[in-house]
Short mmCIF file of C-alpha atoms in Angstrom, two decimals:
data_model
loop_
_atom_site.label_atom_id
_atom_site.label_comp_id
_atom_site.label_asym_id
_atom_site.label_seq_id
_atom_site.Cartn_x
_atom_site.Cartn_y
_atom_site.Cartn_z
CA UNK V 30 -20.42 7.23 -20.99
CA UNK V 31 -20.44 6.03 -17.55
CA UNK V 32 -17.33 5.46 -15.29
CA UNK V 33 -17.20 1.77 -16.01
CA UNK V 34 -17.23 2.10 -19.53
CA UNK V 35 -14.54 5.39 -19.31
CA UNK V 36 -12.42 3.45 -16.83
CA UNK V 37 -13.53 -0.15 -15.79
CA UNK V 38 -12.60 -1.15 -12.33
CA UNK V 39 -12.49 -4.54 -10.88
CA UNK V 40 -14.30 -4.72 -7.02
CA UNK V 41 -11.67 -6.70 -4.84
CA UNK V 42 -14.99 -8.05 -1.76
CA UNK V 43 -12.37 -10.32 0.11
CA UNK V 44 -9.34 -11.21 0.89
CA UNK V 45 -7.00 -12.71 0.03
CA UNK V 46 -6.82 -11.31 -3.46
CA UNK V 47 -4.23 -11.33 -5.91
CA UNK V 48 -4.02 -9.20 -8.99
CA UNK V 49 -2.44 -10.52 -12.03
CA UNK V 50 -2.83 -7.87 -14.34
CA UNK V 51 -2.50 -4.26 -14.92
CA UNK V 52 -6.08 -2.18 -14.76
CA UNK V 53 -7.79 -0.23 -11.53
CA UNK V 54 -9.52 -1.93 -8.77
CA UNK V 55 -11.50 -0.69 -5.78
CA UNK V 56 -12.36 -1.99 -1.94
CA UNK V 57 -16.31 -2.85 -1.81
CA UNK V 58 -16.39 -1.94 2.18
CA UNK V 59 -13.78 -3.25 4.75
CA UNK V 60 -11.83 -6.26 4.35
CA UNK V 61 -10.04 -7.70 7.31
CA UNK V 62 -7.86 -11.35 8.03
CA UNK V 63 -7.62 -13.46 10.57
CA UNK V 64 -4.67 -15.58 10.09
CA UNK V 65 -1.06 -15.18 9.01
CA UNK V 66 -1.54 -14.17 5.33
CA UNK V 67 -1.13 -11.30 2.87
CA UNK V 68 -4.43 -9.28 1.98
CA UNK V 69 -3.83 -7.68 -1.76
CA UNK V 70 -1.03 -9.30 -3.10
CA UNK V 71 0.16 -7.44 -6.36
CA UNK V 72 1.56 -9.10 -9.16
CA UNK V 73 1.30 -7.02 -12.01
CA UNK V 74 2.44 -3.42 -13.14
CA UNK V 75 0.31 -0.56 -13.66
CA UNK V 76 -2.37 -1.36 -11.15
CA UNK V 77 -4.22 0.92 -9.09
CA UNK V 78 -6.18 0.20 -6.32
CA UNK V 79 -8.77 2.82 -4.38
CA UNK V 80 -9.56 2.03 -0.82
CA UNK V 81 -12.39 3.82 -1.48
CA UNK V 82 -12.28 5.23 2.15
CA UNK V 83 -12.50 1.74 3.74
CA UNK V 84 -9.93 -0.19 5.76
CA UNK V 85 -7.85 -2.69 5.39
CA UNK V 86 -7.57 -5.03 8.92
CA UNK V 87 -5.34 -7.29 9.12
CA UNK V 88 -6.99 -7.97 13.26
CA UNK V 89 -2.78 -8.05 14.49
CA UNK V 90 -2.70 -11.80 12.13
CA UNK V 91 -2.03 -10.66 8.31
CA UNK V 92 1.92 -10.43 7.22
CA UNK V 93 1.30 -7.39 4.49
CA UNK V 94 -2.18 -5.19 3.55
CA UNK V 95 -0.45 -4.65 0.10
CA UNK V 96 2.45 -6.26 -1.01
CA UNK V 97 4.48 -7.54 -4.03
CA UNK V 98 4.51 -10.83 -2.68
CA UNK V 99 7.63 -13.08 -2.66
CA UNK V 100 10.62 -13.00 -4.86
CA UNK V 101 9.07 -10.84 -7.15
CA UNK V 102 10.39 -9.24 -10.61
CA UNK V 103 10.96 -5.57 -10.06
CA UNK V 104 7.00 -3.96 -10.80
CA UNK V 105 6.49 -0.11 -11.66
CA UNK V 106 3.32 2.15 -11.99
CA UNK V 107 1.37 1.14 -8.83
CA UNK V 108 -0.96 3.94 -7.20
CA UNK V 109 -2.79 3.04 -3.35
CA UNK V 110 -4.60 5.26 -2.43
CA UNK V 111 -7.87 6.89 -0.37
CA UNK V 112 -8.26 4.74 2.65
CA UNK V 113 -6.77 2.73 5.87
CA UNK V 114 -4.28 -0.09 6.69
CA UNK V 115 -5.06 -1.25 10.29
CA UNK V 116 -3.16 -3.94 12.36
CA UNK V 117 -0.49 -5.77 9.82
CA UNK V 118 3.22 -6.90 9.51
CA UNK V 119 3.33 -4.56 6.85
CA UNK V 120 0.89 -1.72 5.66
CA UNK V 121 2.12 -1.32 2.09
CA UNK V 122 5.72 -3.37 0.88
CA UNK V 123 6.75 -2.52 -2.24
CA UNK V 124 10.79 -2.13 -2.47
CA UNK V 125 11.12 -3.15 -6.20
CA UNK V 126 7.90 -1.19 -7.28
CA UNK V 127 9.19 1.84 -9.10
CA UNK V 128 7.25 4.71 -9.96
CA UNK V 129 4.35 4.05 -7.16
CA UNK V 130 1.97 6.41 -5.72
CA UNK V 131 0.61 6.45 -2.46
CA UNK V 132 -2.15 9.48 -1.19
CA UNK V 133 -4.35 9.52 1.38
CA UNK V 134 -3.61 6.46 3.32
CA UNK V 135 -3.59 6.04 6.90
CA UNK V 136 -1.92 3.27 8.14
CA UNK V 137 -1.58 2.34 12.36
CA UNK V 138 -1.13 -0.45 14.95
CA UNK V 139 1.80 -1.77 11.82
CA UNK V 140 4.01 -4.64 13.31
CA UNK V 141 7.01 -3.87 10.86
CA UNK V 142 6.53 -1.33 8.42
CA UNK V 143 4.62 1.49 7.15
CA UNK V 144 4.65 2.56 3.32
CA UNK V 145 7.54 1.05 1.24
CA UNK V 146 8.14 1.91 -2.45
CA UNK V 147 11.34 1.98 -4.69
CA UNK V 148 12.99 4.73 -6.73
CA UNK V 149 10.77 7.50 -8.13
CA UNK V 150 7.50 6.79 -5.49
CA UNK V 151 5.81 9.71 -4.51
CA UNK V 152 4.10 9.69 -1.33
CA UNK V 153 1.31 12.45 -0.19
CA UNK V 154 -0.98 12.84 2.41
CA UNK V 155 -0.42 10.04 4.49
CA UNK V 156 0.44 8.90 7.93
CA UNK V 157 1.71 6.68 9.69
CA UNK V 158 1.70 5.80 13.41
CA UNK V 159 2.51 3.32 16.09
CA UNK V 160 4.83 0.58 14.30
CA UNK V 161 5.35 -1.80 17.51
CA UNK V 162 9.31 -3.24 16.01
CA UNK V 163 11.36 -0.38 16.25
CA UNK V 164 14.90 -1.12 14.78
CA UNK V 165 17.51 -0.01 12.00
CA UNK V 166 16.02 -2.33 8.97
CA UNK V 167 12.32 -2.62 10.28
CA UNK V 168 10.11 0.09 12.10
CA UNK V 169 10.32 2.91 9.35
CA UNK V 170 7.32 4.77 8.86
CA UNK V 171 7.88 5.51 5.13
CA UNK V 172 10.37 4.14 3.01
CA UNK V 173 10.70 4.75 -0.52
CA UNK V 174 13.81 4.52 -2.88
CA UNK V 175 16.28 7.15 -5.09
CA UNK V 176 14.56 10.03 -6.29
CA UNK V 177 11.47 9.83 -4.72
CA UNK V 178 9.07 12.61 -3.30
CA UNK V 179 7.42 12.48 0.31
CA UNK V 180 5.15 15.41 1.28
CA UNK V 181 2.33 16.30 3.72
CA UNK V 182 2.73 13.08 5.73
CA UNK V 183 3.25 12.33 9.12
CA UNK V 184 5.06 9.54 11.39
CA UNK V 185 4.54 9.28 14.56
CA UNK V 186 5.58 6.54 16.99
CA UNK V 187 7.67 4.53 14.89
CA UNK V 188 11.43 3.82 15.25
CA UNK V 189 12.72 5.08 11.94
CA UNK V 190 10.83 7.72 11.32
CA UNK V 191 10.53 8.84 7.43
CA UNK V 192 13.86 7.13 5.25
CA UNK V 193 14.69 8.23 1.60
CA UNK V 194 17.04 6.82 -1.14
CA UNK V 195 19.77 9.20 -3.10
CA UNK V 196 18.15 13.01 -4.78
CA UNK V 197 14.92 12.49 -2.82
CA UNK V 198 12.43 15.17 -1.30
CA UNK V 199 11.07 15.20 1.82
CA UNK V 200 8.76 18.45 2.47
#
């Protein structure tokens, strides 16, 4: 069998894009924004989404690369991974996703926030660098809930550095 047939992906070619429902989707080449909007707005549980080594650009306009989206119903089972988030409010924002899974992403030139999950993310390989609004609620590099896992990432340049909810590991 091939891969589509073993595990069918949906191609996400521009943005905006919103996903509705749970399944794996991939980045065709780079995708970039030029106004104030959100780029992959999740709206489902269970999704995964390879960035198949490209970038996401949000060109200093887009609010967030990845996000939940607004007043959304807690979400779990989200993996991001395999790529970069370039020039956005927010790289990846996620608070009431639990269970996600973020590897391999590099994320930089982020107005607000890097990587934010909820209780029981795991985060690997990734970094994070330059978030320009350094403060006590904004300018954390990674932010994930209660009982999560962080390891083999870096954060650089940002004003919060790496923050973690109750029984967490950082390594």
């Amino acid at each position: 069998k091939s891969l589509s047939e073993v595990e069918p992906r949906t191609p996400i070619s521009s943005l905006p894009y919103t996903i509705a429902q749970p399944g794996s989707y991939y980045l065709t080449g780079n995708l970039g924004v030029n106004s104030e909007i959100d780029g992959i707005t999740v709206q489902a549980d269970d999704v995964t989404i390879d960035l198949n080594g490209f970038e996401l650009n949000g060109n200093g306009w887009g609010f967030g690369a990845v996000t939940e989206g607004a007043a959304s119903p807690p979400r779990r089972n989200w993996r991001i991974y395999n790529g970069s988030i370039v020039e956005w409010g927010w790289a990846l924002y996620g608070p009431s996703v639990s269970n996600g899974q973020i590897d391999h992403v590099r994320a930089s030139g982020i107005r607000t926030a890097g990587l934010y999950l909820g209780a029981g993310a795991r985060v690997s390989d990734c970094s994070v660098e330059g978030i320009s609004t350094p403060s006590s609620t904004v300018g954390v590099g990674i932010r994930v809930g209660g009982g999560a896992t962080v390891e083999s990432c870096s954060v650089r340049s940002v004003g919060g550095g790496i923050g973690v909810g109750a029984q967490s590991t950082v390594t």
